[in-house]
Amino acid sequence: GCTFQYNRDANNKDMTLRTALHPDEEWPDAVKSGFQMLPNRLQGRLIGHDGSLDGVGPGQGIPGQCSYDMTIQPLAGWGDQESGQKSTAGWLARYGGVFEPHWQVTLADARASGSVTWKGKTYNFQDCPFYAEKNWGGQFPLKWYWTQCNSFDGYMDRDNSLAVTAGGGTRKIPFGQTESLGMVSVHYKGTMYEAVPWTGTMEWDIKEWGEWIMKGRCTHGARPFEVEITAICDVPGVKLRAPTEKDGMVYFCRDSFFAKTTLSLWELIWDDDKGDYIRGKTIIDAAKSQQGAVEVGGGPWWDTWKAKSVMKQPMKGMVRLPYRISNLKKTLMRRNKKKNKS
C-alpha cells in the first residue's frame, strides 16, 4: 500500500517503518489519503479528481473523494486448488525483460463484502463476485482484447463456482519482435482448464466493439478439453486511460461490465477412427451471465480481428519445458509400474 497523506494527529507517530496498519484500530484514524492491501482485506481513501477535464494532473478534473473497505474470500487463484498459484503467461513471465507487458491474474474468482463511498453516497455489498489481476511493465500491448466473468447463473455457490478469463493481443518479445497470441482459462470447482498457445490451440474473432468470440483446445496433460466463450455487449462502454510507451496515460481502451456471456466446456476423448480428439462429456453446458466484463484496447481497430494464437520459437519451447519434464516423469512412472507387475 501507500499513504499519500497522514491525518494531523498521526504526524507525531513513527510511521516510517510501518508496512501495514491495523485495519480497524489504526488505519481509519491515521490515514487521510492512501490505501493498503492486506491478504484478505482492501482499504482506501482517495482524494483527487475525476479526470473529466482531459488530464490526470492537478486541476484537470472535478474534485471528489472515494473510500472503500472490503474483505475478500478467495475461491480460485490461477491454477488448480491443490497445486497452488501459477504464472499466467508461463514461467518465463517471472523474469523481467522477456515479455512486455507482464500480466498475472491473482484471483480468478473470489467473493467480496464491504462498502464503497463515492461522492458522498455509500454502496454496501455482500458476497459479490470479485476478480483481481496485476499488470506491470512499460506499456500495455500494442493491441489487445479481454473478457472475464465469474457471475454465471446457477454457479454462484462457493462449492460450485465457475469463472473464465480470456484475452490476448500483440506484445513485444526479445530481439525487437512482436507476436499475437491469446488464451482461454476456466476455473471450475477447484480445477483449472487452461487453453494456452504452448500446450494447445486458441483462436479469436473480435469486433471493434460489441462481440468477442474465443475458442480454445488443449490435448496435453491428464484432462484434454475444448472451450468456447461468446460475449455480446449492446452498450457503448466506457473509455479508460492506459499506459503507452510515448504518451503516458491516455485514453487507449474501452470497457464494459454488461456483456451477455455464454460459456461451454467439453471433455475431449481420443477417437481411433478419426485419429484425433473429439468432444466427449459436456462439463459446462452454455452457462450464461448478464454481467461479463469485456475490453478492447490499442489498435488500430479498423475491422474485425480474427486470428489464431501463435507463439514464436524459442519462447514456445522454453515455456513448454516444465510440461515436457512432467510428461516424461509420468511416462517413466507408468513404465516402472508395468515392470513391477510383470
XYZ file of C-alpha atoms in Angstrom:
342
model
C 0.000 0.000 0.000
C 0.866 3.664 0.128
C -0.046 6.593 2.359
C -0.268 9.860 0.419
C -1.179 11.998 3.414
C -1.489 11.326 7.157
C -4.007 12.991 9.435
C -2.544 15.685 11.680
C -2.919 13.574 14.802
C -0.811 10.858 13.187
C 2.117 13.137 12.351
C 3.658 12.695 15.779
C 3.657 8.913 15.488
C 6.550 6.998 13.971
C 5.066 5.583 10.765
C 8.247 5.476 8.690
C 8.976 1.775 9.198
C 5.405 0.514 9.087
C 4.442 -1.797 6.248
C 0.774 -2.052 7.315
C -1.564 -0.522 9.868
C -4.214 -2.343 11.842
C -7.283 -2.040 9.601
C -9.686 -1.182 12.443
C -7.599 0.300 15.264
C -5.009 2.392 13.365
C -5.651 2.925 9.663
C -9.006 4.835 9.787
C -7.655 7.487 12.182
C -4.088 7.745 10.861
C -4.571 7.939 7.084
C -6.179 10.925 5.386
C -5.421 9.740 1.851
C -3.928 6.412 0.784
C -4.585 2.694 0.542
C -3.390 -0.657 1.841
C -3.795 -4.202 0.580
C -3.844 -6.908 3.238
C -4.072 -10.641 2.449
C -7.875 -10.667 2.718
C -8.817 -7.011 3.033
C -8.605 -3.869 0.890
C -8.843 -0.329 2.279
C -8.539 3.012 0.574
C -9.331 6.693 0.976
C -8.521 8.740 -2.120
C -8.766 12.498 -2.570
C -8.402 13.811 -6.097
C -10.469 14.490 -9.194
C -12.301 12.511 -11.858
C -10.090 13.487 -14.805
C -13.071 14.820 -16.745
C -11.170 17.947 -17.837
C -8.886 15.857 -20.045
C -5.975 15.079 -17.786
C -4.640 13.356 -14.691
C -2.675 16.304 -13.311
C -3.807 18.856 -10.705
C -6.858 20.853 -11.741
C -7.680 18.627 -14.723
C -10.915 17.228 -13.307
C -13.788 17.806 -10.923
C -12.635 17.299 -7.303
C -14.018 14.300 -5.456
C -13.351 11.656 -2.855
C -13.636 7.887 -2.885
C -13.211 5.467 0.003
C -13.575 1.708 0.237
C -13.215 -1.079 2.756
C -13.850 -4.692 1.821
C -12.929 -8.220 2.825
C -12.044 -10.807 0.185
C -12.655 -14.546 0.321
C -10.597 -16.293 -2.404
C -12.208 -19.102 -4.397
C -9.626 -19.525 -7.171
C -6.196 -18.068 -7.794
C -4.519 -19.073 -11.052
C -4.211 -22.830 -11.178
C -5.699 -25.930 -9.595
C -6.752 -25.552 -5.993
C -4.375 -28.326 -4.925
C -1.315 -27.227 -6.933
C -1.267 -23.539 -5.982
C -0.586 -20.366 -7.951
C 0.883 -20.470 -11.472
C 2.273 -17.791 -13.766
C -0.493 -16.642 -16.106
C 1.869 -16.214 -19.055
C 4.080 -19.206 -18.277
C 7.165 -19.499 -16.094
C 9.279 -17.189 -18.298
C 6.972 -14.308 -17.357
C 8.504 -14.348 -13.860
C 11.624 -12.699 -15.255
C 11.834 -9.067 -16.282
C 12.747 -8.104 -19.825
C 11.270 -11.215 -21.504
C 7.702 -10.151 -22.270
C 6.209 -6.667 -22.466
C 3.898 -6.168 -20.690
C 3.687 -8.628 -17.806
C 0.299 -9.976 -16.743
C -0.645 -12.040 -13.703
C -4.147 -12.984 -12.581
C -4.011 -13.115 -8.783
C -7.655 -14.044 -8.137
C -9.655 -15.605 -10.952
C -12.638 -15.888 -8.603
C -13.477 -14.589 -5.152
C -16.283 -13.035 -3.100
C -16.129 -9.510 -1.689
C -18.130 -7.917 1.136
C -17.908 -4.318 2.310
C -18.643 -0.801 1.104
C -17.575 1.858 -1.386
C -18.331 5.558 -0.907
C -18.236 7.793 -3.978
C -19.218 11.468 -3.992
C -20.925 11.143 -0.623
C -23.006 8.069 -1.481
C -22.204 4.706 0.147
C -22.776 1.414 -1.642
C -22.850 -1.693 0.578
C -22.414 -5.185 -0.855
C -22.232 -8.767 0.382
C -20.658 -11.818 -1.304
C -20.246 -10.085 -4.677
C -18.102 -11.570 -7.460
C -14.511 -10.313 -7.255
C -11.595 -10.613 -9.685
C -8.038 -9.276 -9.421
C -5.077 -9.101 -11.768
C -1.794 -7.244 -11.983
C -0.148 -5.607 -14.993
C 3.346 -4.157 -14.985
C 5.959 -3.034 -17.455
C 6.490 -0.050 -19.723
C 3.210 -0.170 -21.647
C 0.133 -2.222 -22.450
C 0.113 -4.414 -25.594
C 0.090 -2.679 -28.971
C -3.426 -4.063 -29.481
C -5.474 -6.303 -27.208
C -8.814 -7.813 -26.190
C -10.021 -9.249 -22.882
C -13.079 -10.722 -21.230
C -13.767 -12.101 -17.768
C -16.817 -13.455 -15.976
C -17.421 -15.106 -12.594
C -21.131 -14.346 -12.178
C -22.782 -17.161 -14.141
C -26.403 -18.017 -13.377
C -26.563 -21.177 -11.266
C -22.825 -21.142 -10.478
C -22.602 -18.645 -7.636
C -22.393 -21.128 -4.733
C -18.920 -21.414 -3.272
C -18.802 -25.179 -3.861
C -19.967 -24.779 -7.472
C -18.073 -21.660 -8.543
C -17.284 -21.018 -12.203
C -15.007 -18.341 -13.669
C -13.495 -17.655 -17.082
C -10.674 -15.331 -18.084
C -9.819 -14.927 -21.763
C -7.753 -12.444 -23.668
C -4.788 -11.759 -25.823
C -3.092 -9.258 -28.072
C 0.103 -8.193 -29.754
C 3.003 -7.974 -27.319
C 6.704 -7.278 -27.515
C 9.226 -10.094 -27.121
C 13.063 -10.076 -27.146
C 15.161 -9.070 -30.170
C 12.682 -6.392 -31.304
C 9.990 -8.858 -32.294
C 6.261 -8.980 -31.616
C 3.749 -11.815 -31.505
C -0.057 -12.034 -31.437
C -1.471 -14.686 -29.162
C -4.279 -15.393 -26.705
C -5.647 -17.775 -24.112
C -8.889 -19.020 -22.551
C -8.813 -20.355 -18.989
C -11.665 -21.700 -16.883
C -11.718 -22.339 -13.137
C -14.462 -24.733 -12.076
C -14.831 -26.497 -8.725
C -11.141 -26.117 -7.893
C -9.905 -27.310 -11.298
C -8.261 -25.135 -13.928
C -8.784 -25.728 -17.653
C -6.073 -23.764 -19.450
C -6.031 -23.346 -23.238
C -2.756 -21.558 -23.942
C -0.552 -21.490 -27.070
C 2.262 -23.537 -25.506
C 0.067 -26.573 -24.679
C -2.868 -26.238 -27.067
C -4.632 -24.041 -29.592
C -6.676 -20.876 -29.327
C -8.418 -18.652 -31.874
C -10.391 -15.430 -31.630
C -12.924 -13.399 -33.602
C -13.238 -9.930 -32.045
C -15.157 -6.997 -33.482
C -14.078 -3.393 -32.998
C -16.708 -3.336 -30.263
C -19.698 -5.447 -29.276
C -18.709 -9.076 -29.898
C -15.988 -11.345 -28.502
C -15.779 -14.988 -29.675
C -12.927 -17.169 -28.412
C -12.281 -20.893 -28.729
C -9.585 -22.968 -27.090
C -8.416 -26.575 -27.135
C -5.906 -28.452 -25.004
C -4.821 -32.020 -25.751
C -1.860 -32.125 -23.354
C -1.996 -33.338 -19.793
C -4.424 -35.541 -17.908
C -7.669 -33.759 -18.898
C -7.944 -32.791 -22.588
C -10.764 -30.300 -23.179
C -12.346 -27.782 -25.528
C -13.837 -24.437 -24.522
C -15.886 -21.705 -26.201
C -16.850 -18.288 -24.886
C -19.052 -15.662 -26.533
C -19.644 -12.183 -25.120
C -22.114 -9.713 -26.649
C -22.223 -6.112 -25.428
C -25.062 -3.825 -26.556
C -23.936 -0.739 -24.603
C -21.166 1.645 -25.770
C -18.890 1.014 -22.793
C -16.555 3.490 -21.087
C -13.275 4.892 -22.393
C -10.377 4.376 -19.978
C -6.793 5.514 -19.796
C -3.985 3.006 -20.224
C -0.167 3.315 -20.159
C 1.523 3.901 -23.510
C 5.204 3.985 -24.390
C 5.376 7.563 -25.731
C 2.296 9.405 -24.462
C 1.934 8.079 -20.914
C -1.580 7.586 -19.520
C -4.047 8.371 -22.302
C -7.473 7.143 -23.383
C -6.481 3.898 -25.045
C -9.144 1.275 -24.316
C -12.885 0.709 -23.853
C -14.537 -1.419 -21.147
C -17.947 -2.616 -20.037
C -19.303 -4.905 -17.320
C -22.607 -5.555 -19.082
C -21.741 -8.199 -21.656
C -24.076 -11.136 -22.209
C -21.657 -14.015 -21.788
C -22.049 -17.687 -22.698
C -19.501 -20.361 -21.745
C -19.317 -24.025 -22.766
C -16.710 -26.613 -21.793
C -16.317 -30.174 -23.081
C -14.126 -33.116 -22.232
C -12.093 -34.407 -25.197
C -11.648 -38.110 -25.893
C -9.441 -39.853 -28.426
C -11.158 -41.333 -31.497
C -9.108 -44.088 -33.162
C -11.125 -43.941 -36.379
C -10.617 -40.208 -36.871
C -7.135 -40.183 -35.415
C -7.978 -37.098 -33.392
C -9.688 -35.900 -30.249
C -13.453 -35.423 -30.333
C -15.922 -33.924 -27.889
C -16.999 -36.240 -25.117
C -18.775 -35.387 -21.881
C -20.189 -31.863 -21.538
C -18.706 -30.257 -18.414
C -20.357 -26.821 -18.733
C -23.414 -26.530 -20.962
C -23.821 -22.919 -22.147
C -23.571 -21.199 -18.761
C -24.926 -17.648 -19.044
C -24.369 -14.289 -17.389
C -25.556 -10.721 -17.985
C -22.528 -9.238 -16.193
C -19.488 -10.210 -18.216
C -16.505 -7.850 -18.327
C -15.158 -7.001 -21.792
C -12.421 -4.771 -23.176
C -10.631 -3.789 -26.362
C -7.591 -1.562 -26.474
C -4.717 -0.260 -28.529
C -5.065 -0.517 -32.244
C -5.740 0.135 -34.923
C -9.234 -1.418 -34.758
C -10.378 -0.757 -38.294
C -12.168 -4.062 -38.685
C -12.889 -7.412 -37.032
C -9.733 -9.076 -35.681
C -9.785 -12.773 -36.470
C -6.707 -14.910 -35.911
C -5.151 -17.982 -34.335
C -2.764 -17.829 -31.409
C 0.822 -18.472 -32.488
C 3.728 -18.349 -30.046
C 7.152 -17.904 -31.609
C 10.203 -20.054 -31.010
C 12.360 -20.342 -28.992
C 9.936 -18.894 -26.408
C 7.344 -21.596 -27.006
C 9.807 -24.404 -26.463
C 11.176 -22.793 -23.316
C 7.731 -22.212 -21.783
C 6.739 -25.823 -22.603
C 9.824 -27.245 -20.875
C 8.154 -27.852 -17.445
C 5.251 -29.633 -19.163
C 7.643 -31.899 -21.079
C 9.515 -32.774 -17.898
C 6.222 -33.557 -16.158
C 5.075 -35.774 -19.052
C 8.446 -37.579 -19.040
C 8.105 -38.300 -15.319
C 4.600 -39.700 -15.833
C 5.812 -41.899 -18.703
C 8.682 -43.303 -16.615
C 6.311 -43.978 -13.702
C 3.942 -45.902 -15.977
C 6.813 -47.989 -17.337
C 8.039 -48.781 -13.843
C 4.560 -49.902 -12.815
C 4.373 -52.240 -15.839
C 7.774 -53.710 -14.989
C 6.754 -54.313 -11.375
C 3.568 -56.083 -12.482
C 5.452 -58.330 -14.865
